[in-house]
Short mmCIF file of C-alpha atoms in Angstrom, two decimals:
data_model
loop_
_atom_site.label_atom_id
_atom_site.label_comp_id
_atom_site.label_asym_id
_atom_site.label_seq_id
_atom_site.Cartn_x
_atom_site.Cartn_y
_atom_site.Cartn_z
CA MET A 1 1.27 68.91 62.64
CA THR A 2 2.95 67.03 59.78
CA GLU A 3 3.09 68.61 56.35
CA PRO A 4 4.75 67.76 53.01
CA THR A 5 7.90 69.72 53.86
CA VAL A 6 8.57 67.56 56.94
CA ASP A 7 10.08 64.10 56.52
CA THR A 8 8.50 61.42 58.70
CA VAL A 9 9.88 58.19 60.19
CA LEU A 10 7.27 55.72 61.48
CA VAL A 11 8.08 53.58 64.52
CA VAL A 12 6.27 50.23 64.50
CA ASP A 13 5.35 49.29 68.07
CA PHE A 14 6.03 45.68 69.05
CA GLY A 15 5.33 46.20 72.75
CA ALA A 16 6.88 47.49 75.98
CA GLN A 17 7.81 51.19 76.06
CA TYR A 18 10.69 51.09 73.59
CA ALA A 19 8.63 52.64 70.79
CA GLN A 20 8.08 55.94 72.63
CA LEU A 21 11.77 56.27 73.43
CA ILE A 22 12.80 55.54 69.82
CA ALA A 23 10.32 58.13 68.53
CA ARG A 24 11.69 60.72 70.93
CA ARG A 25 15.31 60.03 69.91
CA ILE A 26 14.45 60.44 66.22
CA ARG A 27 12.74 63.73 67.02
CA GLU A 28 15.90 64.83 68.84
CA ALA A 29 17.58 64.51 65.44
CA HIS A 30 14.98 67.07 64.19
CA VAL A 31 13.12 64.46 62.16
CA TYR A 32 9.41 63.98 62.82
CA SER A 33 8.38 60.51 63.99
CA GLU A 34 5.11 58.81 64.85
CA ILE A 35 4.25 55.46 66.42
CA VAL A 36 2.04 52.98 64.56
CA PRO A 37 0.76 49.53 65.63
CA HIS A 38 2.39 46.38 64.23
CA THR A 39 -1.00 45.47 62.72
CA ILE A 40 -0.58 48.23 60.12
CA SER A 41 -0.66 46.89 56.56
CA ALA A 42 1.89 47.55 53.83
CA ALA A 43 -0.81 49.45 51.89
CA GLU A 44 -1.49 51.68 54.91
CA LEU A 45 2.23 52.35 55.26
CA VAL A 46 2.40 53.41 51.61
CA GLU A 47 -0.48 55.84 52.25
CA ARG A 48 1.47 57.42 55.11
CA ALA A 49 4.48 57.89 52.77
CA PRO A 50 7.22 57.71 55.43
CA ALA A 51 10.86 58.32 54.60
CA GLY A 52 11.80 55.40 56.85
CA ILE A 53 10.43 52.76 59.23
CA VAL A 54 11.82 51.51 62.56
CA PHE A 55 10.73 48.20 64.12
CA SER A 56 10.82 48.62 67.92
CA GLY A 57 11.92 46.10 70.50
CA GLY A 58 9.38 44.15 72.50
CA PRO A 59 9.05 41.61 75.31
CA ALA A 60 7.99 38.59 73.21
CA SER A 61 10.04 35.85 71.57
CA VAL A 62 9.72 35.58 67.77
CA HIS A 63 9.30 31.83 68.26
CA VAL A 64 6.21 32.07 70.49
CA GLU A 65 2.82 31.45 68.93
CA GLY A 66 0.90 34.72 68.72
CA ALA A 67 4.05 36.87 68.89
CA PRO A 68 3.52 40.22 67.12
CA ARG A 69 4.36 40.12 63.41
CA ILE A 70 4.37 42.56 60.49
CA ASP A 71 2.84 42.41 57.01
CA VAL A 72 5.76 40.84 55.08
CA ASP A 73 4.96 42.96 52.00
CA VAL A 74 6.52 45.87 53.90
CA TYR A 75 9.97 44.55 52.95
CA GLU A 76 9.19 45.07 49.27
CA LEU A 77 8.08 48.70 49.50
CA GLY A 78 11.55 50.15 49.00
CA ILE A 79 11.21 52.16 52.25
CA PRO A 80 14.33 51.88 54.47
CA ILE A 81 13.73 49.74 57.58
CA LEU A 82 15.75 49.53 60.81
CA GLY A 83 14.94 46.65 63.15
CA ILE A 84 15.91 47.05 66.82
CA CYS A 85 16.20 44.03 69.20
CA TYR A 86 12.90 42.12 68.70
CA GLY A 87 12.44 44.14 65.51
CA ALA A 88 15.85 42.96 64.25
CA GLN A 89 15.03 39.34 65.11
CA LEU A 90 11.70 39.57 63.27
CA LEU A 91 13.37 41.12 60.22
CA ALA A 92 16.05 38.39 60.24
CA LEU A 93 13.47 35.60 60.63
CA ASP A 94 11.11 36.96 57.94
CA LEU A 95 13.94 37.27 55.39
CA GLY A 96 15.49 33.84 55.93
CA GLY A 97 18.07 34.43 58.66
CA GLU A 98 18.37 32.35 61.82
CA VAL A 99 17.18 33.34 65.30
CA ALA A 100 18.17 30.66 67.78
CA LYS A 101 17.30 29.90 71.38
CA THR A 102 20.88 29.51 72.62
CA GLY A 103 19.95 29.42 76.29
CA ARG A 104 22.28 32.38 76.84
CA GLY A 105 20.66 35.80 76.77
CA GLU A 106 22.50 39.10 76.95
CA TYR A 107 21.35 41.73 79.41
CA GLY A 108 22.86 45.07 80.25
CA ARG A 109 26.18 46.56 79.15
CA THR A 110 27.90 44.51 76.45
CA GLU A 111 31.02 45.12 74.33
CA LEU A 112 30.27 45.36 70.62
CA ALA A 113 32.99 44.78 68.02
CA ARG A 114 32.59 46.02 64.44
CA THR A 115 33.44 43.47 61.76
CA PRO A 116 36.93 44.19 60.38
CA GLY A 117 36.87 45.33 56.75
CA SER A 118 33.08 45.69 56.58
CA THR A 119 31.50 48.83 55.16
CA SER A 120 28.53 50.15 57.07
CA CYS A 121 25.84 52.76 56.56
CA LEU A 122 24.81 52.68 60.24
CA PHE A 123 28.24 52.95 61.83
CA GLY A 124 29.72 56.26 60.73
CA ALA A 125 33.45 56.68 60.17
CA ALA A 126 33.82 58.45 63.51
CA GLN A 127 32.36 55.56 65.50
CA PRO A 128 34.88 53.39 67.42
CA THR A 129 35.48 49.80 66.33
CA GLN A 130 34.82 48.64 69.91
CA GLN A 131 32.00 50.22 71.88
CA PRO A 132 29.64 49.49 74.76
CA VAL A 133 25.98 48.85 73.91
CA TRP A 134 22.90 47.94 75.93
CA MET A 135 21.44 44.48 75.35
CA SER A 136 18.16 43.01 76.56
CA HIS A 137 17.33 39.75 74.78
CA PHE A 138 17.18 36.00 75.21
CA ASP A 139 16.88 34.73 71.62
CA THR A 140 19.96 35.42 69.48
CA ILE A 141 20.45 36.20 65.80
CA THR A 142 22.99 33.54 64.82
CA SER A 143 23.05 34.22 61.08
CA ALA A 144 21.84 37.15 58.98
CA PRO A 145 19.62 36.58 55.92
CA ALA A 146 21.29 35.94 52.55
CA GLY A 147 22.49 39.14 50.91
CA PHE A 148 23.10 40.89 54.24
CA THR A 149 26.52 41.91 55.58
CA VAL A 150 27.22 41.37 59.28
CA THR A 151 28.77 44.64 60.46
CA ALA A 152 29.15 43.97 64.21
CA SER A 153 29.07 41.16 66.75
CA THR A 154 29.38 40.44 70.47
CA THR A 155 30.66 37.39 72.32
CA ASP A 156 27.20 35.77 72.35
CA THR A 157 25.59 37.35 69.26
CA PRO A 158 27.36 36.61 65.94
CA ALA A 159 25.08 39.02 64.01
CA ALA A 160 24.61 41.92 66.43
CA ALA A 161 24.30 44.32 63.45
CA PHE A 162 23.58 43.42 59.82
CA GLU A 163 22.80 45.46 56.73
CA ALA A 164 21.63 45.16 53.13
CA THR A 165 22.37 48.77 52.24
CA GLU A 166 21.23 48.61 48.63
CA ARG A 167 17.81 47.31 49.81
CA GLY A 168 17.69 49.79 52.71
CA LEU A 169 17.29 47.03 55.31
CA PHE A 170 19.14 47.13 58.64
CA GLY A 171 19.04 45.29 61.96
CA VAL A 172 20.72 45.79 65.34
CA GLN A 173 20.30 43.43 68.27
CA PHE A 174 21.13 46.13 70.85
CA HIS A 175 19.17 49.21 71.90
CA PRO A 176 20.61 52.40 70.32
CA GLU A 177 17.79 54.50 71.79
CA VAL A 178 18.86 54.13 75.45
CA ALA A 179 21.40 56.37 77.18
CA HIS A 180 23.44 53.28 78.10
CA THR A 181 24.45 52.94 74.42
CA PRO A 182 26.76 55.99 74.17
CA HIS A 183 26.95 56.03 70.34
CA GLY A 184 23.32 55.00 69.82
CA GLN A 185 22.07 58.45 68.86
CA GLU A 186 24.78 58.67 66.18
CA LEU A 187 23.58 55.33 64.76
CA LEU A 188 19.95 56.50 64.65
CA GLU A 189 21.04 59.72 62.95
CA GLU A 190 23.02 57.76 60.32
CA PHE A 191 19.84 55.77 59.61
CA VAL A 192 17.50 58.77 59.31
CA TYR A 193 19.94 61.05 57.46
CA GLU A 194 21.95 58.64 55.28
CA ALA A 195 19.68 55.62 54.75
CA CYS A 196 16.37 57.52 54.69
CA GLY A 197 17.59 60.84 53.29
CA CYS A 198 15.68 62.82 55.92
CA ARG A 199 16.34 66.52 56.44
CA PRO A 200 16.64 67.90 59.99
CA THR A 201 13.82 70.41 59.47
CA TRP A 202 11.53 69.49 62.37
CA THR A 203 12.47 72.24 64.83
CA MET A 204 10.65 74.18 67.54
CA SER A 205 10.14 77.15 65.23
CA SER A 206 8.77 74.92 62.44
CA ILE A 207 6.42 73.22 64.97
CA ILE A 208 5.08 76.61 66.09
CA GLU A 209 4.70 77.89 62.52
CA SER A 210 2.82 74.83 61.29
CA SER A 211 0.66 74.75 64.45
CA ILE A 212 -0.34 78.38 64.05
CA ALA A 213 -1.30 77.75 60.41
CA ALA A 214 -3.34 74.68 61.40
CA ILE A 215 -5.13 76.52 64.25
CA ARG A 216 -6.02 79.46 62.00
CA ALA A 217 -7.32 77.10 59.31
CA GLN A 218 -9.46 75.22 61.87
CA VAL A 219 -10.86 78.14 63.88
CA GLY A 220 -11.11 80.77 61.16
CA THR A 221 -12.97 83.76 62.57
CA GLY A 222 -14.63 81.71 65.34
CA ARG A 223 -14.17 81.94 69.11
CA ALA A 224 -12.37 79.41 71.30
CA ILE A 225 -12.26 78.78 75.04
CA CYS A 226 -9.61 77.01 77.09
CA GLY A 227 -9.84 75.65 80.61
CA LEU A 228 -6.57 76.62 82.28
CA SER A 229 -5.45 74.27 85.04
CA GLY A 230 -2.17 75.99 85.87
CA GLY A 231 -0.28 73.00 84.45
CA VAL A 232 2.25 73.01 81.62
CA ASP A 233 0.05 71.42 78.96
CA SER A 234 -2.96 73.74 79.13
CA ALA A 235 -0.65 76.74 79.56
CA VAL A 236 1.36 76.02 76.41
CA ALA A 237 -1.78 75.10 74.44
CA ALA A 238 -3.37 78.41 75.44
CA ALA A 239 -0.24 80.42 74.58
CA LEU A 240 0.03 78.71 71.18
CA VAL A 241 -3.63 79.26 70.30
CA HIS A 242 -3.40 82.87 71.49
CA ARG A 243 -0.39 83.40 69.21
CA ALA A 244 -2.56 82.11 66.33
CA ILE A 245 -5.94 83.79 66.92
CA GLY A 246 -5.35 86.46 69.59
CA HIS A 247 -8.51 87.98 71.10
CA GLN A 248 -10.66 85.16 69.65
CA LEU A 249 -9.47 83.03 72.61
CA THR A 250 -10.88 83.29 76.13
CA CYS A 251 -9.37 81.26 78.99
CA VAL A 252 -11.32 80.08 82.01
CA PHE A 253 -9.31 79.49 85.17
CA VAL A 254 -11.22 77.71 87.91
CA ASP A 255 -9.38 78.32 91.19
CA THR A 256 -10.48 75.34 93.29
CA GLY A 257 -8.51 76.34 96.39
CA LEU A 258 -6.67 73.02 96.02
CA MET A 259 -3.65 74.31 94.11
CA ARG A 260 -0.08 74.65 95.33
CA GLN A 261 0.96 77.73 97.25
CA GLY A 262 0.83 80.89 95.14
CA GLU A 263 -0.16 79.08 91.92
CA GLY A 264 -3.52 80.76 91.41
CA GLU A 265 -1.97 84.21 91.54
CA GLN A 266 0.84 83.10 89.23
CA VAL A 267 -1.58 81.82 86.56
CA VAL A 268 -3.46 85.13 86.57
CA GLU A 269 -0.22 87.13 86.50
CA THR A 270 1.23 85.12 83.59
CA PHE A 271 -1.81 84.95 81.33
CA GLN A 272 -3.75 88.13 82.05
CA ARG A 273 -0.96 90.61 82.55
CA HIS A 274 2.11 89.08 80.89
CA GLN A 275 0.53 87.29 77.89
CA GLY A 276 -2.43 89.63 77.52
CA ILE A 277 -4.93 86.77 77.21
CA GLU A 278 -8.58 87.37 78.07
CA LEU A 279 -9.04 85.42 81.31
CA ILE A 280 -12.11 84.60 83.35
CA HIS A 281 -10.84 83.94 86.90
CA VAL A 282 -13.38 81.99 88.95
CA ARG A 283 -12.61 81.94 92.69
CA ALA A 284 -14.46 78.80 93.71
CA ALA A 285 -12.56 77.56 96.80
CA ASP A 286 -15.55 77.93 99.13
CA ARG A 287 -17.75 75.85 96.83
CA PHE A 288 -15.16 73.07 96.65
CA PHE A 289 -14.58 72.94 100.43
CA GLU A 290 -18.33 72.86 101.01
CA ARG A 291 -18.72 69.99 98.51
CA LEU A 292 -15.85 68.02 100.10
CA GLU A 293 -17.11 68.30 103.67
CA GLY A 294 -17.26 64.81 105.21
CA VAL A 295 -15.94 63.09 102.04
CA VAL A 296 -13.08 60.66 102.79
CA ASP A 297 -13.19 57.96 100.08
CA PRO A 298 -10.55 58.71 97.38
CA GLU A 299 -12.79 57.85 94.41
CA GLU A 300 -15.71 59.81 95.83
CA LYS A 301 -13.35 62.74 96.38
CA ARG A 302 -12.11 62.69 92.77
CA LYS A 303 -15.67 62.39 91.48
CA ALA A 304 -16.90 65.27 93.67
CA ILE A 305 -14.05 67.56 92.56
CA GLY A 306 -14.51 66.57 88.91
CA GLU A 307 -18.27 67.09 88.83
CA LEU A 308 -18.06 70.46 90.58
CA PHE A 309 -15.27 71.56 88.25
CA ILE A 310 -17.52 70.81 85.28
CA ARG A 311 -20.40 72.79 86.76
CA VAL A 312 -18.17 75.79 87.54
CA PHE A 313 -16.57 75.64 84.08
CA GLU A 314 -20.01 75.47 82.44
CA ASP A 315 -21.25 78.44 84.49
CA ALA A 316 -18.18 80.51 83.62
CA SER A 317 -18.25 79.68 79.90
CA GLY A 318 -22.03 79.96 79.63
CA GLY A 319 -21.82 83.59 78.60
CA LEU A 320 -19.56 82.74 75.66
CA THR A 321 -22.45 81.53 73.54
CA ASP A 322 -20.57 82.04 70.28
CA ALA A 323 -17.58 79.88 71.30
CA ARG A 324 -17.53 76.76 69.11
CA PHE A 325 -14.00 75.57 69.85
CA LEU A 326 -12.53 74.04 73.02
CA VAL A 327 -8.74 74.11 73.41
CA GLN A 328 -7.19 71.11 75.20
CA GLY A 329 -3.61 70.27 76.11
CA THR A 330 -3.77 66.67 74.83
CA LEU A 331 -0.22 65.30 74.34
CA TYR A 332 1.09 62.56 72.06
CA PRO A 333 1.32 59.92 74.86
CA ASP A 334 -2.43 60.51 75.48
CA VAL A 335 -3.07 59.82 71.79
CA ILE A 336 -0.92 56.67 71.85
CA GLU A 337 -2.67 55.34 74.97
CA SER A 338 -6.05 55.87 73.34
CA GLY A 339 -4.98 53.26 70.79
CA THR A 340 -5.51 55.39 67.71
CA SER A 341 -4.16 58.64 66.35
CA GLN A 342 -7.71 59.41 65.22
CA ALA A 343 -9.12 59.49 68.77
CA ALA A 344 -11.11 62.66 69.31
CA LYS A 345 -12.79 62.03 72.65
CA ILE A 346 -12.47 64.79 75.20
CA LYS A 347 -9.56 64.09 77.50
CA SER A 348 -10.50 63.99 81.16
CA HIS A 349 -9.42 67.13 82.95
CA HIS A 350 -6.22 65.63 84.35
CA ASN A 351 -8.17 62.78 85.96
CA VAL A 352 -10.90 64.93 87.50
CA GLY A 353 -13.69 63.31 85.55
CA GLY A 354 -13.66 65.10 82.21
CA LEU A 355 -15.88 67.63 80.55
CA PRO A 356 -19.34 66.29 79.67
CA GLU A 357 -19.85 64.57 76.34
CA ASP A 358 -22.82 66.80 75.48
CA MET A 359 -20.78 70.02 75.45
CA ASP A 360 -21.07 71.08 71.83
CA PHE A 361 -17.49 72.03 71.03
CA GLU A 362 -15.02 71.16 68.33
CA LEU A 363 -11.68 70.26 69.90
CA VAL A 364 -8.51 72.21 69.18
CA GLU A 365 -5.51 70.13 70.29
CA PRO A 366 -2.33 71.89 69.13
CA LEU A 367 -0.01 69.68 71.22
CA ARG A 368 -1.37 66.26 70.24
CA SER A 369 1.79 65.45 68.24
CA LEU A 370 4.22 66.37 71.04
CA PHE A 371 5.92 64.69 73.97
CA LYS A 372 6.20 66.51 77.31
CA ASP A 373 9.80 67.64 76.81
CA GLU A 374 8.85 69.10 73.41
CA VAL A 375 5.91 70.94 74.97
CA ARG A 376 8.28 72.58 77.45
CA LYS A 377 10.55 73.72 74.59
CA VAL A 378 7.58 75.18 72.70
CA GLY A 379 6.48 76.99 75.87
CA THR A 380 9.93 78.55 76.28
CA GLU A 381 9.96 79.57 72.61
CA LEU A 382 6.56 81.25 73.12
CA GLY A 383 7.98 83.30 75.99
CA LEU A 384 6.29 81.57 78.92
CA PRO A 385 8.26 81.90 82.21
CA ASP A 386 10.24 78.93 83.58
CA GLU A 387 7.89 78.79 86.60
CA ILE A 388 5.12 77.68 84.22
CA VAL A 389 7.15 75.75 81.63
CA TRP A 390 9.08 73.65 84.16
CA ARG A 391 6.17 73.14 86.52
CA GLN A 392 6.00 69.55 87.67
CA PRO A 393 2.98 67.42 86.77
CA PHE A 394 0.10 68.08 89.15
CA PRO A 395 -3.13 66.05 89.45
CA GLY A 396 -6.37 67.76 88.39
CA PRO A 397 -7.97 67.22 91.82
CA GLY A 398 -4.90 69.00 93.19
CA LEU A 399 -4.08 68.71 96.86
CA GLY A 400 -7.42 66.97 97.32
CA VAL A 401 -5.71 63.66 96.49
CA ARG A 402 -2.61 64.45 98.54
CA ILE A 403 -4.64 64.90 101.72
CA ILE A 404 -5.70 61.47 102.98
CA GLY A 405 -9.18 61.68 104.49
CA GLU A 406 -11.41 64.74 104.65
CA VAL A 407 -10.20 67.88 102.87
CA THR A 408 -10.49 71.06 104.93
CA PRO A 409 -9.10 74.59 104.50
CA ASP A 410 -6.78 74.08 107.48
CA LYS A 411 -5.34 70.85 106.09
CA VAL A 412 -4.85 72.46 102.67
CA ALA A 413 -2.99 75.38 104.29
CA THR A 414 -0.75 72.93 106.20
CA LEU A 415 0.01 70.89 103.09
CA GLN A 416 0.61 73.96 100.89
CA HIS A 417 3.20 75.18 103.40
CA ALA A 418 4.99 71.80 103.63
CA ASP A 419 4.82 71.27 99.86
CA ALA A 420 6.31 74.71 99.18
CA ILE A 421 9.29 73.82 101.40
CA VAL A 422 9.81 70.51 99.54
CA ARG A 423 9.79 72.19 96.12
CA GLU A 424 11.97 75.08 97.27
CA GLU A 425 14.66 72.83 98.76
CA VAL A 426 14.69 70.55 95.70
CA ARG A 427 15.15 73.65 93.51
CA ILE A 428 17.94 75.03 95.73
CA ALA A 429 19.68 71.62 95.54
CA GLY A 430 19.66 71.92 91.72
CA LEU A 431 17.56 68.77 91.30
CA GLU A 432 14.34 70.35 89.99
CA ARG A 433 14.80 69.21 86.38
CA GLU A 434 16.16 65.76 87.27
CA ILE A 435 13.12 64.85 89.33
CA TRP A 436 9.77 64.15 87.69
CA GLN A 437 7.76 65.11 90.77
CA ALA A 438 8.59 66.09 94.34
CA PHE A 439 5.77 66.90 96.75
CA ALA A 440 4.32 66.45 100.23
CA VAL A 441 1.42 64.27 101.37
CA LEU A 442 -0.67 64.81 104.52
CA PRO A 443 -1.99 61.51 105.92
CA ASP A 444 -5.04 61.17 108.13
CA ILE A 445 -3.10 60.09 111.22
CA ARG A 446 -1.34 61.74 114.12
CA SER A 447 1.67 60.61 116.10
CA VAL A 448 3.27 61.42 119.43
CA GLY A 449 6.32 63.65 119.46
CA VAL A 450 8.36 65.89 121.72
CA MET A 451 9.00 69.55 120.91
CA GLY A 452 10.86 71.52 123.56
CA ASP A 453 9.81 69.92 126.83
CA GLU A 454 6.29 69.24 125.72
CA ARG A 455 4.61 66.17 124.34
CA THR A 456 2.94 66.76 120.97
CA TYR A 457 0.25 64.90 119.09
CA ALA A 458 0.43 66.15 115.52
CA TYR A 459 0.40 65.22 111.84
CA PRO A 460 3.29 63.58 110.02
CA VAL A 461 4.17 64.82 106.53
CA ILE A 462 5.25 62.28 103.91
CA VAL A 463 7.70 63.48 101.26
CA ARG A 464 7.39 61.83 97.83
CA ALA A 465 9.98 62.33 95.07
CA VAL A 466 10.23 60.20 91.92
CA THR A 467 12.21 60.00 88.71
CA SER A 468 10.43 59.02 85.50
CA GLU A 469 10.43 59.44 81.72
CA ASP A 470 6.67 59.46 81.20
CA ALA A 471 4.90 58.64 84.51
CA MET A 472 3.94 55.17 83.23
CA THR A 473 6.66 53.80 85.49
CA ALA A 474 8.62 55.67 88.17
CA ASP A 475 11.41 55.07 90.66
CA TRP A 476 11.78 56.77 94.01
CA ALA A 477 14.42 59.48 93.84
CA ARG A 478 17.65 58.90 95.75
CA LEU A 479 17.70 62.33 97.36
CA PRO A 480 20.93 63.20 99.22
CA HIS A 481 20.72 62.62 102.97
CA GLU A 482 21.62 66.26 103.61
CA LEU A 483 18.59 67.35 101.55
CA LEU A 484 16.30 64.98 103.43
CA GLU A 485 17.64 66.35 106.69
CA ARG A 486 16.91 69.95 105.62
CA LEU A 487 13.41 69.00 104.50
CA SER A 488 12.64 67.33 107.81
CA SER A 489 14.08 70.15 109.89
CA ARG A 490 12.32 72.93 107.99
CA ILE A 491 8.91 71.25 107.78
CA ILE A 492 8.84 70.39 111.49
CA ASN A 493 10.10 73.82 112.56
CA GLU A 494 8.11 75.95 110.13
CA VAL A 495 4.78 74.16 109.61
CA PRO A 496 2.44 74.33 112.64
CA GLY A 497 0.78 71.05 113.57
CA VAL A 498 3.49 68.80 112.07
CA ASN A 499 5.93 66.83 114.25
CA ARG A 500 7.27 64.09 111.99
CA VAL A 501 8.55 63.68 108.39
CA ALA A 502 8.75 60.37 106.48
CA TYR A 503 10.18 59.66 103.00
CA ASP A 504 8.29 57.36 100.61
CA ILE A 505 10.63 54.84 98.94
CA THR A 506 8.02 53.00 96.83
CA SER A 507 8.45 52.68 93.06
CA LYS A 508 5.67 52.48 90.44
CA PRO A 509 4.73 49.69 90.17
CA PRO A 510 3.77 48.45 92.74
CA GLY A 511 2.73 51.85 94.09
CA THR A 512 1.33 54.83 92.20
CA ILE A 513 3.01 58.24 92.10
CA GLU A 514 0.08 59.92 93.86
CA TRP A 515 -1.26 58.53 97.13
CA GLU A 516 -4.91 58.61 96.12
#
């Protein structure tokens, strides 16, 4: 995805999830960024030729044995460096400053005061002299290294921001990347534009253009296939590859019968009719229900669905003997989690078990440099409808892992109906884009109820709604009571066989987003 005309800022990962957020904020400034491990050498950094480097925060103390460090030669490369929180403490310590254990950490919202009379590259002229910032540290930078100017402080941190502008070295104890630091994005933009000299050229149109060029160069006159799941990632990947190579792409859509209400029809409508993509639509619901008969263990269920998906995909793509390329919707977080940007193993089909290793395809992964929010923007730019682009994440095994116990056609129909009500009401309430996922779960229990004058013995439905940035952690969504009331009323009144609605208020961790 990167090319010589695009400036790059590398984010050195010192732990926690700060690195991903920093990378995303830099990209919001239309500057390309990538995450690299702290074990990277100065020579390797030179090879990557970044315009700037950011040291992320992290959970460790710089004083602890085994705490993550950086090759100290990096400071002599002449590449601008911004240290954030732990990264600032490491920079200060490595260059002769003082990081003390004062016994008084700073956590949460803190008032930052700029040093009177100091000139700063990071704090632009429009930034206020007093501003709130977000702190999360125990050790404190008590004095900056020699040759640095302290440009801001707080009550407990004498050197909350320090700079050696002529050397291109900067440190801030607070977190500019979080929303709780209102002027943080401005500070990051000052660093990438002023200190690093980056140009804001990394835009959606430039991403699409460079991707199309890369796909054409890779595939040439060959044929490619793509397994469509109905999710955002595979949909955007398919649309992007189709834009690049047209009729050389064939999509295979395996309809397992375990999708959300109306989704199978929508995938066919969008890709076959609207996008004009050659689509093999395999209606395989009967085969999946037959395979799942009597299966109740969650892992066995996932394995059964995954293995059958592979067989059906192989059968459907078997006729495409000249297809050498397999399109996958691998995203940047998948690449990061694999531990290396060079990882080329086939991503499991959204946790359904993965395509077999012996399938002789070369992977085409046009989204492997992008975060989820960027993928959605690319999808919109390519003309995909909002119903596809803003679709919430959905597990590969589909409703099979949202039905506790045996999966049957009747249970799927019940859950599809309840789930459709949940998603519709969340959309009507205007919360669709604020919530990471909102769905219904059908447990393998029944409870006593009263409907009219009669006693009932029916299923409960559990509603699950979470907020998240990346699904690695999640918090249960504080849905308005009026919305919960509407959900309960509609599900009980409209879905046969349901007499009770519960709301799941478990975060991740300790729970998972899905129930199985």
